[in-house]
């Protein structure tokens, strides 16, 4: 038996239902976003009796319940009535037509730059009778009902009174569905045009709107919650794709729970939001609601899996741990409420863990996606994560994910595997997680790390910083300067100009690699300029406000894993080889793995053996 009906409904009837509150929006729908161009294009389509697509409605009164809201700009005397049906698809079209055709207030829309504007819409009657296409006959005027030119200084069209409308023959679109009063005023102010209005304009334009039949697909009240979410996902494919969060919001709204309020908070309903508490941690500022839901799904499906195993189930009968889209969409409200508070605590513990690893801001975090299993694991471990052996395992897993660059792209499967395998490994019930044994770092990866946005670049830079790297000029560590918001950047150790000089001709691929980069202050960078290292070190050390001897300066260089002797000798080859080895050593320490030196798969050996010989 079909759960929906398909029919055509006169446009005036649909708009009447909207203005009476019988037809409203589920609150999970996005706000109205159509701009002025979209509105006028829709009006042209209806005026020419072109199809504008079907709308999909859901009958209320069944088991599926939603928080609702009226169409934008529609108001009621007294309380908002209970709707008979809700708009699942067609919000932008119906909102546009309702505001333009049925409301006395200006239409709240947007200009081509996305700036909010208020407009009244008119039809140029004479132009409409001459233009079969009707492309330019709909005119949007400002809130004072004028059209201005010369940057708002000159009024080109003034429709600020009914008399001016009639004399100029501009028909207000909000009178289309009830044009009688305007026709009476046309008799009064421009009687000789009444005949043209009745015999030409009325049948050509007005009737197109009043007789327009809108295809309507109506879902019955017996439609299930899951079906509503699926339908909503399938039909709302225009514009920005729907996120998992919006779809779960739709699902939970069916049970009377406002997930948007729970996450973002609501001043109107005096509900605090989780996001404010999570984003209060600077390193968590990029956490998105979908990340949170994935962590909830991980813990929920893990609990089910453990329950299935305890019940003696085997093979495919055992539930899988999952953070995939389908699993998140399958969460019930009870599942969410069971785990949400624990997941929030897990994210806050993740911030503490990351601070211990010297990540302090979201921009420095290698992978946002790795936060999901980290938070889920910490939700289970609670304070146990600080136990030395457990903390060491967490660190090894984390750095293998970062430096092995395993958390880019589609990672839902890895997220689920890591939760299960990491917890089992920590509790001594399983082998090391596959993220650890699959992670590798080839020595020549250092030659290709040039983008400071890459995860491995960020991770390696943080490893250098936590070794205690001091600034070349200021008496402070780089991390201290960063906390004080002193301007910092990652700069060349052997300057670009020096490397590119005719007598050296070192290739950019080589001198731009992370081996020749380190974080320093703007002050130090200015003093370096394009000089040879031996020269800029002398300039810095002899600066009147610095006054460092060689031993002190060498200690600063060593804090950046830079070999002082090769730098002072301007020996790029030796510097490069020694710093590469030092960087690989801290990578080994972080990943808990031995890196085989001499492995080279992406650079020609000659490039590194003689980088300054015309390369």
Coordinates of C-alpha atoms in Angstrom, one line a residue:
X1 CA 0.0 0.0 0.0
X2 CA 1.4 3.4 -1.0
X3 CA 2.3 5.7 1.9
X4 CA 2.0 8.9 -0.2
X5 CA -0.4 10.7 -2.5
X6 CA 0.5 12.7 -5.6
X7 CA -1.8 15.4 -6.9
X8 CA -2.0 19.0 -8.1
X9 CA -3.1 21.8 -5.8
X10 CA -3.9 25.4 -6.9
X11 CA -1.1 27.8 -5.8
X12 CA -3.5 30.2 -4.1
X13 CA -4.7 27.3 -1.9
X14 CA -1.2 26.3 -0.9
X15 CA -0.3 29.9 0.0
X16 CA -3.6 30.3 2.0
X17 CA -2.6 27.2 4.0
X18 CA 0.8 28.8 4.8
X19 CA -0.6 32.1 5.9
X20 CA -3.2 30.4 8.1
X21 CA -0.5 28.2 9.7
X22 CA -1.9 25.0 8.4
X23 CA 1.3 24.4 6.4
X24 CA 4.6 25.0 8.2
X25 CA 8.2 23.9 8.3
X26 CA 9.9 21.3 10.5
X27 CA 12.4 23.2 12.6
X28 CA 15.3 21.2 11.3
X29 CA 14.9 22.8 7.9
X30 CA 17.5 25.4 7.0
X31 CA 16.6 29.1 6.9
X32 CA 15.4 30.8 3.7
X33 CA 18.4 31.6 1.5
X34 CA 17.1 32.6 -1.9
X35 CA 18.4 35.9 -3.3
X36 CA 16.6 38.5 -5.4
X37 CA 17.6 36.9 -8.7
X38 CA 16.2 33.5 -7.7
X39 CA 13.0 35.2 -6.6
X40 CA 12.4 37.0 -9.8
X41 CA 13.3 33.9 -11.9
X42 CA 10.7 31.9 -10.0
X43 CA 8.1 34.6 -10.6
X44 CA 8.8 34.6 -14.3
X45 CA 8.5 30.8 -14.4
X46 CA 5.0 30.9 -12.7
X47 CA 3.9 33.8 -14.9
X48 CA 4.8 31.7 -18.0
X49 CA 3.1 28.6 -16.5
X50 CA 6.4 26.7 -16.5
X51 CA 6.8 23.8 -14.1
X52 CA 8.7 24.8 -11.0
X53 CA 8.9 21.3 -9.5
X54 CA 6.9 19.4 -7.0
X55 CA 6.7 20.1 -3.3
X56 CA 6.7 17.3 -0.7
X57 CA 4.6 17.6 2.4
X58 CA 4.2 15.4 5.5
X59 CA 0.9 15.0 7.2
X60 CA 1.1 15.6 11.0
X61 CA -0.7 13.7 13.7
X62 CA 1.2 10.5 13.5
X63 CA 4.0 9.0 15.5
X64 CA 6.6 11.3 13.8
X65 CA 6.7 14.5 15.7
X66 CA 8.7 17.6 14.9
X67 CA 9.3 21.1 16.4
X68 CA 7.8 23.4 13.8
X69 CA 8.1 27.0 12.7
X70 CA 6.1 29.1 10.2
X71 CA 7.4 30.2 6.8
X72 CA 9.8 33.2 7.2
X73 CA 8.0 36.5 7.7
X74 CA 4.6 34.9 8.3
X75 CA 3.1 36.0 11.6
X76 CA -0.2 35.3 13.5
X77 CA -2.4 37.0 15.9
X78 CA -1.9 35.1 19.1
X79 CA -0.1 31.8 19.4
X80 CA 1.2 29.9 16.4
X81 CA -1.4 27.3 15.3
X82 CA -0.7 23.6 15.0
X83 CA 0.0 22.7 11.4
X84 CA -1.8 20.0 9.4
X85 CA 1.2 19.4 7.2
X86 CA 4.9 20.1 7.1
X87 CA 7.1 21.1 4.1
X88 CA 9.8 18.6 3.5
X89 CA 10.8 19.8 0.0
X90 CA 10.0 23.1 -1.6
X91 CA 10.8 25.5 1.2
X92 CA 12.7 28.0 -0.9
X93 CA 10.0 28.1 -3.6
X94 CA 7.0 28.3 -1.2
X95 CA 8.7 30.9 1.0
X96 CA 9.5 33.1 -2.0
X97 CA 6.0 32.9 -3.4
X98 CA 4.3 33.4 0.0
X99 CA 6.4 36.5 0.8
X100 CA 5.9 38.0 -2.6
X101 CA 2.3 37.2 -3.3
X102 CA 0.6 37.2 0.1
X103 CA 2.3 39.5 2.6
X104 CA 2.1 43.3 3.0
X105 CA 5.6 43.4 4.5
X106 CA 8.6 43.7 2.2
X107 CA 10.3 40.4 1.1
X108 CA 13.4 39.7 3.2
X109 CA 15.9 38.4 0.6
X110 CA 19.6 38.9 -0.4
X111 CA 21.5 40.7 -3.1
X112 CA 24.1 39.1 -5.3
X113 CA 26.7 39.6 -2.6
X114 CA 24.7 37.8 0.0
X115 CA 23.8 41.0 1.9
X116 CA 20.3 41.0 3.4
X117 CA 17.9 43.4 1.7
X118 CA 14.2 44.2 1.9
X119 CA 12.3 44.4 -1.4
X120 CA 8.8 44.8 -2.8
X121 CA 8.1 43.2 -6.1
X122 CA 6.1 44.8 -9.0
X123 CA 5.1 43.9 -12.5
X124 CA 5.6 46.5 -15.2
X125 CA 2.2 46.1 -16.9
X126 CA 3.1 47.7 -20.2
X127 CA 6.3 45.8 -20.5
X128 CA 4.5 42.6 -19.7
X129 CA 2.1 43.1 -22.5
X130 CA 5.0 43.7 -25.0
X131 CA 7.4 41.0 -23.7
X132 CA 6.4 37.4 -24.4
X133 CA 9.3 36.1 -22.4
X134 CA 8.5 38.3 -19.3
X135 CA 12.2 38.2 -18.3
X136 CA 12.5 41.8 -17.4
X137 CA 9.0 42.7 -16.3
X138 CA 9.3 41.9 -12.6
X139 CA 10.9 44.8 -10.7
X140 CA 12.2 44.8 -7.2
X141 CA 12.1 48.2 -5.4
X142 CA 13.4 49.2 -2.0
X143 CA 11.6 49.2 1.3
X144 CA 10.3 52.8 0.6
X145 CA 8.9 51.5 -2.7
X146 CA 11.4 53.5 -4.9
X147 CA 14.0 52.5 -7.4
X148 CA 17.2 54.6 -7.1
X149 CA 20.2 55.2 -9.3
X150 CA 23.4 57.2 -9.0
X151 CA 24.3 55.4 -5.8
X152 CA 21.0 56.1 -4.2
X153 CA 20.9 59.8 -4.9
X154 CA 18.4 59.9 -7.8
X155 CA 14.9 58.3 -7.7
X156 CA 14.2 56.6 -11.1
X157 CA 10.9 55.1 -10.1
X158 CA 8.6 56.2 -7.3
X159 CA 5.8 53.8 -6.3
X160 CA 5.3 55.0 -2.7
X161 CA 1.5 55.5 -3.0
X162 CA -1.3 53.6 -4.7
X163 CA -1.9 56.6 -7.0
X164 CA 1.7 56.5 -8.2
X165 CA 1.4 52.8 -8.8
X166 CA -1.7 53.2 -10.9
X167 CA -0.3 56.2 -12.9
X168 CA 3.0 54.4 -13.6
X169 CA 1.2 51.1 -14.3
X170 CA 3.2 49.1 -12.0
X171 CA 1.2 46.3 -10.4
X172 CA 2.2 45.2 -6.9
X173 CA 2.8 41.4 -6.8
X174 CA 1.3 41.1 -3.3
X175 CA -2.1 42.0 -4.9
X176 CA -2.0 39.2 -7.5
X177 CA -4.2 36.8 -5.5
X178 CA -6.7 39.6 -4.5
X179 CA -6.5 42.3 -7.2
X180 CA -10.0 43.8 -6.7
X181 CA -8.9 46.7 -4.4
X182 CA -6.1 47.7 -6.8
X183 CA -8.4 47.5 -9.8
X184 CA -10.8 49.9 -7.9
X185 CA -8.0 52.4 -7.4
X186 CA -7.0 52.0 -11.1
X187 CA -10.6 53.2 -12.0
X188 CA -10.0 56.2 -9.7
X189 CA -6.4 57.2 -10.7
X190 CA -6.0 55.9 -14.3
X191 CA -9.4 55.0 -15.7
X192 CA -8.4 54.9 -19.3
X193 CA -6.1 51.9 -18.6
X194 CA -8.8 49.8 -17.0
X195 CA -9.8 48.1 -20.2
X196 CA -6.2 47.1 -21.0
X197 CA -5.9 45.7 -17.5
X198 CA -9.0 43.6 -17.8
X199 CA -8.7 42.4 -21.3
X200 CA -4.9 42.0 -21.7
X201 CA -3.0 42.0 -18.4
X202 CA -5.5 40.0 -16.3
X203 CA -5.7 37.0 -18.6
X204 CA -2.0 37.0 -19.5
X205 CA -0.3 37.5 -16.1
X206 CA -2.7 37.5 -13.2
X207 CA -4.6 34.4 -14.3
X208 CA -1.3 32.5 -14.7
X209 CA -0.7 32.9 -10.9
X210 CA -4.3 32.3 -9.7
X211 CA -4.8 29.2 -11.8
X212 CA -1.3 27.8 -11.4
X213 CA -1.4 24.1 -10.3
X214 CA 1.5 23.0 -8.1
X215 CA 2.4 19.3 -8.0
X216 CA 2.2 18.0 -4.4
X217 CA 3.5 14.8 -3.0
X218 CA 1.9 14.2 0.3
X219 CA 3.3 11.7 2.8
X220 CA 0.8 10.2 5.2
X221 CA 0.9 10.4 8.9
X222 CA 1.8 6.7 9.1
X223 CA 5.2 7.5 7.5
X224 CA 8.0 6.2 9.8
X225 CA 10.7 8.4 11.3
X226 CA 13.4 6.5 9.3
X227 CA 11.5 7.1 6.0
X228 CA 11.1 10.8 6.7
X229 CA 14.9 11.1 7.2
X230 CA 15.6 9.1 4.1
X231 CA 13.1 11.2 2.0
X232 CA 14.5 14.4 3.4
X233 CA 18.0 13.4 2.5
X234 CA 17.0 12.3 -1.0
X235 CA 14.9 15.3 -2.0
X236 CA 17.0 18.1 -0.4
X237 CA 19.9 17.6 -2.8
X238 CA 20.1 21.2 -4.2
X239 CA 22.6 23.7 -2.9
X240 CA 24.8 22.7 0.1
X241 CA 24.5 18.9 0.8
X242 CA 22.8 18.0 4.0
X243 CA 25.2 17.0 6.8
X244 CA 24.7 14.0 9.0
X245 CA 24.0 16.4 11.9
X246 CA 21.0 17.9 10.0
X247 CA 19.6 14.4 9.3
X248 CA 20.0 13.2 12.9
X249 CA 18.5 16.5 14.0
X250 CA 15.5 15.5 11.8
X251 CA 15.4 12.1 13.4
X252 CA 15.6 13.3 17.0
X253 CA 13.0 16.0 16.3
X254 CA 10.6 13.2 15.6
X255 CA 10.9 12.3 19.3
X256 CA 10.5 15.9 20.4
X257 CA 14.3 16.5 21.0
X258 CA 16.0 19.5 19.6
X259 CA 19.5 18.4 18.7
X260 CA 20.5 21.8 17.4
X261 CA 19.7 23.3 20.8
X262 CA 21.7 20.6 22.5
X263 CA 24.7 21.3 20.4
X264 CA 24.6 25.1 19.7
X265 CA 22.4 26.1 22.6
X266 CA 19.4 28.5 22.4
X267 CA 19.2 31.8 24.2
X268 CA 15.5 31.9 23.4
X269 CA 14.8 28.5 25.1
X270 CA 17.6 29.1 27.7
X271 CA 19.4 25.9 26.7
X272 CA 23.3 25.8 27.0
X273 CA 25.1 24.2 24.1
X274 CA 27.8 21.6 24.2
X275 CA 29.8 23.4 21.5
X276 CA 30.5 26.3 23.7
X277 CA 32.1 24.1 26.3
X278 CA 34.0 22.1 23.8
X279 CA 35.2 25.1 21.8
X280 CA 36.4 26.8 25.0
X281 CA 39.4 24.6 24.5
X282 CA 41.4 26.3 21.7
X283 CA 42.7 23.0 20.3
X284 CA 39.1 21.8 19.9
X285 CA 37.8 24.9 18.1
X286 CA 37.4 23.0 14.8
X287 CA 35.3 20.2 16.3
X288 CA 32.1 19.8 14.3
X289 CA 28.8 18.3 15.4
X290 CA 29.4 15.4 13.0
X291 CA 32.6 14.5 14.9
X292 CA 30.7 14.4 18.1
X293 CA 28.0 12.2 16.6
X294 CA 30.6 9.8 15.2
X295 CA 32.1 9.4 18.7
X296 CA 28.7 8.7 20.1
X297 CA 28.1 6.1 17.4
X298 CA 31.5 4.5 18.2
X299 CA 30.6 4.0 21.8
X300 CA 27.1 2.9 21.1
X301 CA 28.1 0.3 18.5
X302 CA 30.9 -1.0 20.7
X303 CA 28.5 -1.5 23.6
X304 CA 26.3 -3.5 21.2
X305 CA 29.2 -5.5 20.0
X306 CA 30.3 -6.4 23.5
X307 CA 26.8 -7.4 24.4
X308 CA 26.5 -9.6 21.3
X309 CA 29.8 -11.4 22.1
X310 CA 28.7 -11.9 25.8
X311 CA 25.4 -13.4 24.5
X312 CA 27.3 -16.0 22.5
X313 CA 26.7 -14.6 19.1
X314 CA 29.2 -15.4 16.3
X315 CA 30.2 -14.3 12.9
X316 CA 28.0 -11.7 11.2
X317 CA 25.5 -11.9 14.0
X318 CA 27.9 -9.8 16.0
X319 CA 27.4 -6.0 15.6
X320 CA 30.3 -4.1 14.2
X321 CA 31.8 -1.0 15.8
X322 CA 31.1 1.8 13.3
X323 CA 31.3 5.5 12.8
X324 CA 29.9 5.4 9.2
X325 CA 27.1 7.6 8.0
X326 CA 24.5 4.8 8.1
X327 CA 25.4 4.0 11.7
X328 CA 25.2 7.6 12.9
X329 CA 21.9 8.0 11.1
X330 CA 20.6 4.9 12.9
X331 CA 21.2 6.3 16.4
X332 CA 18.1 6.6 18.5
X333 CA 17.5 9.4 20.9
X334 CA 18.1 7.0 23.7
X335 CA 21.4 6.0 22.3
X336 CA 22.5 9.7 22.0
X337 CA 21.4 10.5 25.5
X338 CA 23.1 7.4 26.9
X339 CA 26.5 8.6 25.5
X340 CA 26.5 12.3 24.8
X341 CA 27.7 13.5 28.2
X342 CA 30.5 10.8 28.3
X343 CA 31.6 11.8 24.8
X344 CA 31.7 15.5 25.8
X345 CA 34.0 14.5 28.7
X346 CA 36.1 12.5 26.3
X347 CA 36.7 15.5 24.0
X348 CA 37.7 17.6 27.0
X349 CA 40.1 14.9 28.0
X350 CA 41.4 14.9 24.5
X351 CA 42.3 18.6 24.8
X352 CA 44.3 17.7 28.0
X353 CA 46.1 14.9 26.1
X354 CA 46.9 17.2 23.2
X355 CA 48.3 19.9 25.5
X356 CA 50.7 17.4 27.0
X357 CA 51.8 16.6 23.4
X358 CA 52.3 20.4 22.9
X359 CA 49.3 21.0 20.6
X360 CA 47.6 24.2 21.8
X361 CA 45.4 25.5 18.9
X362 CA 43.2 23.9 16.3
X363 CA 45.4 25.3 13.5
X364 CA 48.3 23.2 14.8
X365 CA 46.4 20.0 15.0
X366 CA 47.4 17.5 12.3
X367 CA 44.1 15.8 11.9
X368 CA 40.7 16.8 13.2
X369 CA 39.4 13.4 12.3
X370 CA 41.8 11.7 14.8
X371 CA 40.0 13.5 17.6
X372 CA 37.0 11.2 17.1
X373 CA 38.6 7.9 18.2
X374 CA 40.8 9.8 20.7
X375 CA 37.7 11.2 22.4
X376 CA 35.9 7.9 22.3
X377 CA 38.8 6.1 23.8
X378 CA 39.3 8.7 26.6
X379 CA 35.5 8.5 27.3
X380 CA 36.2 4.8 28.2
X381 CA 39.5 5.3 30.0
X382 CA 38.6 8.3 32.0
X383 CA 41.4 9.2 34.4
X384 CA 43.3 6.0 33.5
X385 CA 44.7 7.7 30.5
X386 CA 47.3 9.3 32.8
X387 CA 48.7 6.0 33.9
X388 CA 52.3 5.9 32.5
X389 CA 52.0 2.7 30.4
X390 CA 48.5 3.6 29.1
X391 CA 49.7 7.2 28.3
X392 CA 52.7 5.8 26.4
X393 CA 50.5 3.6 24.3
X394 CA 48.1 6.5 23.5
X395 CA 51.1 8.6 22.5
X396 CA 52.5 5.9 20.2
X397 CA 49.1 5.4 18.5
X398 CA 48.6 9.1 18.1
X399 CA 52.0 9.9 16.6
X400 CA 51.8 6.8 14.3
X401 CA 48.5 8.2 12.9
X402 CA 50.0 11.7 12.4
X403 CA 53.5 10.9 11.1
X404 CA 52.2 7.8 9.2
X405 CA 49.6 10.2 7.6
X406 CA 46.9 7.7 8.1
X407 CA 44.0 10.0 9.0
X408 CA 43.5 11.8 5.7
X409 CA 40.6 11.0 3.3
X410 CA 37.9 8.5 4.2
X411 CA 38.7 7.3 7.7
X412 CA 35.5 5.8 9.1
X413 CA 36.8 2.3 9.0
X414 CA 40.1 3.2 10.6
X415 CA 38.3 5.2 13.3
X416 CA 36.2 2.2 14.3
X417 CA 39.1 -0.2 14.1
X418 CA 41.3 2.1 16.3
X419 CA 38.7 2.4 19.0
X420 CA 38.3 -1.4 19.4
X421 CA 41.9 -2.3 18.9
X422 CA 43.4 0.5 21.0
X423 CA 41.3 -0.3 24.0
X424 CA 42.0 -4.0 23.7
X425 CA 45.7 -3.3 23.4
X426 CA 45.7 -1.0 26.4
X427 CA 43.9 -3.7 28.5
X428 CA 46.4 -6.4 27.4
X429 CA 43.7 -8.3 25.4
X430 CA 44.9 -7.6 21.9
X431 CA 47.9 -6.8 19.7
X432 CA 48.9 -3.3 18.8
X433 CA 46.4 -1.4 16.6
X434 CA 46.8 -1.6 12.9
X435 CA 47.4 2.2 12.9
X436 CA 50.6 1.5 14.7
X437 CA 51.8 -1.5 12.6
X438 CA 50.7 0.0 9.3
X439 CA 52.4 3.4 10.0
X440 CA 55.7 4.0 8.3
X441 CA 57.9 7.0 7.8
X442 CA 60.5 6.8 5.0
X443 CA 63.6 9.0 5.4
X444 CA 63.1 10.7 2.0
X445 CA 59.6 11.9 3.2
X446 CA 61.5 14.7 4.8
X447 CA 62.5 15.9 1.3
X448 CA 58.9 16.2 0.2
X449 CA 57.5 17.8 3.3
X450 CA 57.0 21.4 2.1
X451 CA 53.4 22.2 2.8
X452 CA 52.9 23.4 6.4
X453 CA 49.3 22.3 6.1
X454 CA 50.1 18.7 5.8
X455 CA 49.7 16.5 8.9
X456 CA 53.2 15.2 9.0
X457 CA 54.6 18.7 8.6
X458 CA 52.5 20.0 11.5
X459 CA 53.4 17.0 13.6
X460 CA 57.2 17.2 12.9
X461 CA 57.1 21.0 13.6
X462 CA 55.5 20.3 17.0
X463 CA 58.0 17.6 17.8
X464 CA 60.8 20.2 17.2
X465 CA 59.0 22.7 19.4
X466 CA 58.5 20.4 22.3
X467 CA 62.3 19.7 22.2
X468 CA 62.5 23.2 23.6
X469 CA 63.4 25.2 20.5
X470 CA 64.5 28.7 21.4
X471 CA 64.2 31.7 19.2
X472 CA 67.3 33.0 17.5
X473 CA 66.7 36.5 18.8
X474 CA 64.2 36.7 21.6
X475 CA 65.1 35.2 25.0
X476 CA 62.2 32.7 25.0
X477 CA 61.2 29.4 23.5
X478 CA 59.1 29.4 20.3
X479 CA 56.1 28.1 22.3
X480 CA 56.4 30.9 24.8
X481 CA 56.5 33.5 22.1
X482 CA 53.5 31.8 20.4
X483 CA 51.5 32.0 23.7
X484 CA 52.5 35.7 23.9
X485 CA 51.2 36.1 20.4
X486 CA 54.5 37.3 19.0
X487 CA 54.5 37.0 15.2
X488 CA 56.1 33.7 14.3
X489 CA 56.6 31.8 11.1
X490 CA 58.5 28.8 9.7
X491 CA 61.5 30.1 7.8
X492 CA 64.5 28.8 5.9
X493 CA 67.6 28.1 7.8
X494 CA 69.8 28.5 4.7
X495 CA 68.0 31.5 3.2
X496 CA 66.3 31.1 -0.2
X497 CA 68.3 33.9 -1.8
X498 CA 71.6 32.2 -0.7
X499 CA 70.4 28.8 -2.0
X500 CA 69.3 30.3 -5.4
X501 CA 72.5 32.3 -5.9
X502 CA 74.3 31.5 -9.3
X503 CA 77.3 29.8 -7.6
X504 CA 75.0 27.4 -5.7
X505 CA 71.8 26.8 -7.7
X506 CA 70.2 24.6 -5.1
X507 CA 66.9 23.3 -6.3
X508 CA 63.7 24.7 -4.6
X509 CA 62.5 21.2 -4.0
X510 CA 65.5 20.7 -1.7
X511 CA 65.9 24.0 0.1
X512 CA 62.1 24.3 0.6
X513 CA 61.8 21.0 2.4
X514 CA 61.2 20.9 6.1
X515 CA 64.8 19.9 6.7
X516 CA 65.8 23.5 5.9
X517 CA 62.9 25.1 7.8
X518 CA 62.3 26.0 11.4
X519 CA 60.0 28.2 13.4
X520 CA 61.5 31.6 14.4
X521 CA 60.3 35.1 15.2
X522 CA 59.8 37.9 12.7
X523 CA 62.7 39.7 14.3
X524 CA 65.1 36.9 13.8
X525 CA 63.9 36.4 10.2
X526 CA 64.6 40.0 9.4
X527 CA 68.1 39.7 10.7
X528 CA 68.7 36.6 8.6
X529 CA 67.5 38.1 5.4
X530 CA 69.3 36.5 2.5
X531 CA 72.7 36.2 4.2
X532 CA 74.9 33.2 4.5
X533 CA 74.4 31.5 7.9
X534 CA 77.9 32.4 9.1
X535 CA 77.1 36.0 8.5
X536 CA 73.6 36.1 10.0
X537 CA 74.8 34.3 13.1
X538 CA 77.5 36.9 13.6
X539 CA 74.9 39.7 13.2
X540 CA 72.5 38.1 15.7
X541 CA 75.2 37.3 18.3
X542 CA 76.7 40.8 18.0
X543 CA 73.4 42.7 18.2
X544 CA 73.5 45.3 21.0
X545 CA 70.5 43.7 22.6
X546 CA 71.6 40.1 22.3
X547 CA 75.3 39.7 22.9
X548 CA 75.5 35.9 22.8
X549 CA 78.8 34.0 22.7
X550 CA 79.2 31.0 20.3
X551 CA 78.4 28.5 23.0
X552 CA 75.1 30.1 23.9
X553 CA 74.2 30.5 20.2
X554 CA 75.1 26.9 19.5
X555 CA 72.8 25.8 22.3
X556 CA 69.9 27.6 20.6
X557 CA 70.7 26.1 17.2
X558 CA 70.9 22.6 18.8
X559 CA 67.4 23.2 20.3
X560 CA 66.2 23.3 16.7
X561 CA 68.1 20.1 15.9
X562 CA 70.6 22.1 13.8
X563 CA 74.2 21.2 13.7
X564 CA 76.1 24.4 14.7
X565 CA 79.4 23.4 13.0
X566 CA 78.0 22.8 9.5
X567 CA 75.8 25.9 9.8
X568 CA 78.7 28.1 10.7
X569 CA 80.8 26.6 7.9
X570 CA 78.0 27.4 5.4
X571 CA 78.1 23.7 4.5
X572 CA 74.6 23.0 3.1
X573 CA 75.2 19.3 2.3
X574 CA 76.6 18.4 5.7
X575 CA 73.9 20.5 7.5
X576 CA 71.2 18.8 5.5
X577 CA 72.4 15.3 6.2
X578 CA 72.8 15.9 9.9
X579 CA 69.5 17.7 10.4
X580 CA 67.7 15.0 8.5
X581 CA 69.2 12.4 10.8
X582 CA 68.2 14.4 13.9
X583 CA 64.6 14.8 12.6
X584 CA 64.4 11.1 11.9
X585 CA 65.5 10.4 15.4
X586 CA 62.7 12.3 17.0
X587 CA 60.2 10.7 14.6
X588 CA 61.5 7.3 15.7
X589 CA 61.0 8.2 19.3
X590 CA 57.5 9.5 18.7
X591 CA 56.4 6.5 16.6
X592 CA 58.2 3.9 18.6
X593 CA 59.7 2.5 15.4
X594 CA 63.2 2.2 13.9
X595 CA 63.5 4.0 10.6
X596 CA 65.9 2.4 8.2
X597 CA 68.4 5.1 7.0
X598 CA 69.4 5.3 3.4
X599 CA 65.9 4.3 2.1
X600 CA 65.2 6.5 -0.9
X601 CA 62.2 6.1 -3.1
X602 CA 61.1 9.5 -4.4
X603 CA 64.2 11.6 -4.9
X604 CA 67.1 10.8 -7.2
X605 CA 70.2 9.9 -5.1
X606 CA 72.3 12.4 -7.0
X607 CA 70.0 15.3 -5.9
X608 CA 70.9 14.7 -2.3
X609 CA 74.5 13.7 -2.8
X610 CA 75.3 17.0 -4.5
X611 CA 72.4 19.4 -4.1
X612 CA 74.5 22.5 -4.9
X613 CA 75.9 21.3 -8.2
X614 CA 73.4 23.0 -10.6
X615 CA 70.5 21.1 -9.2

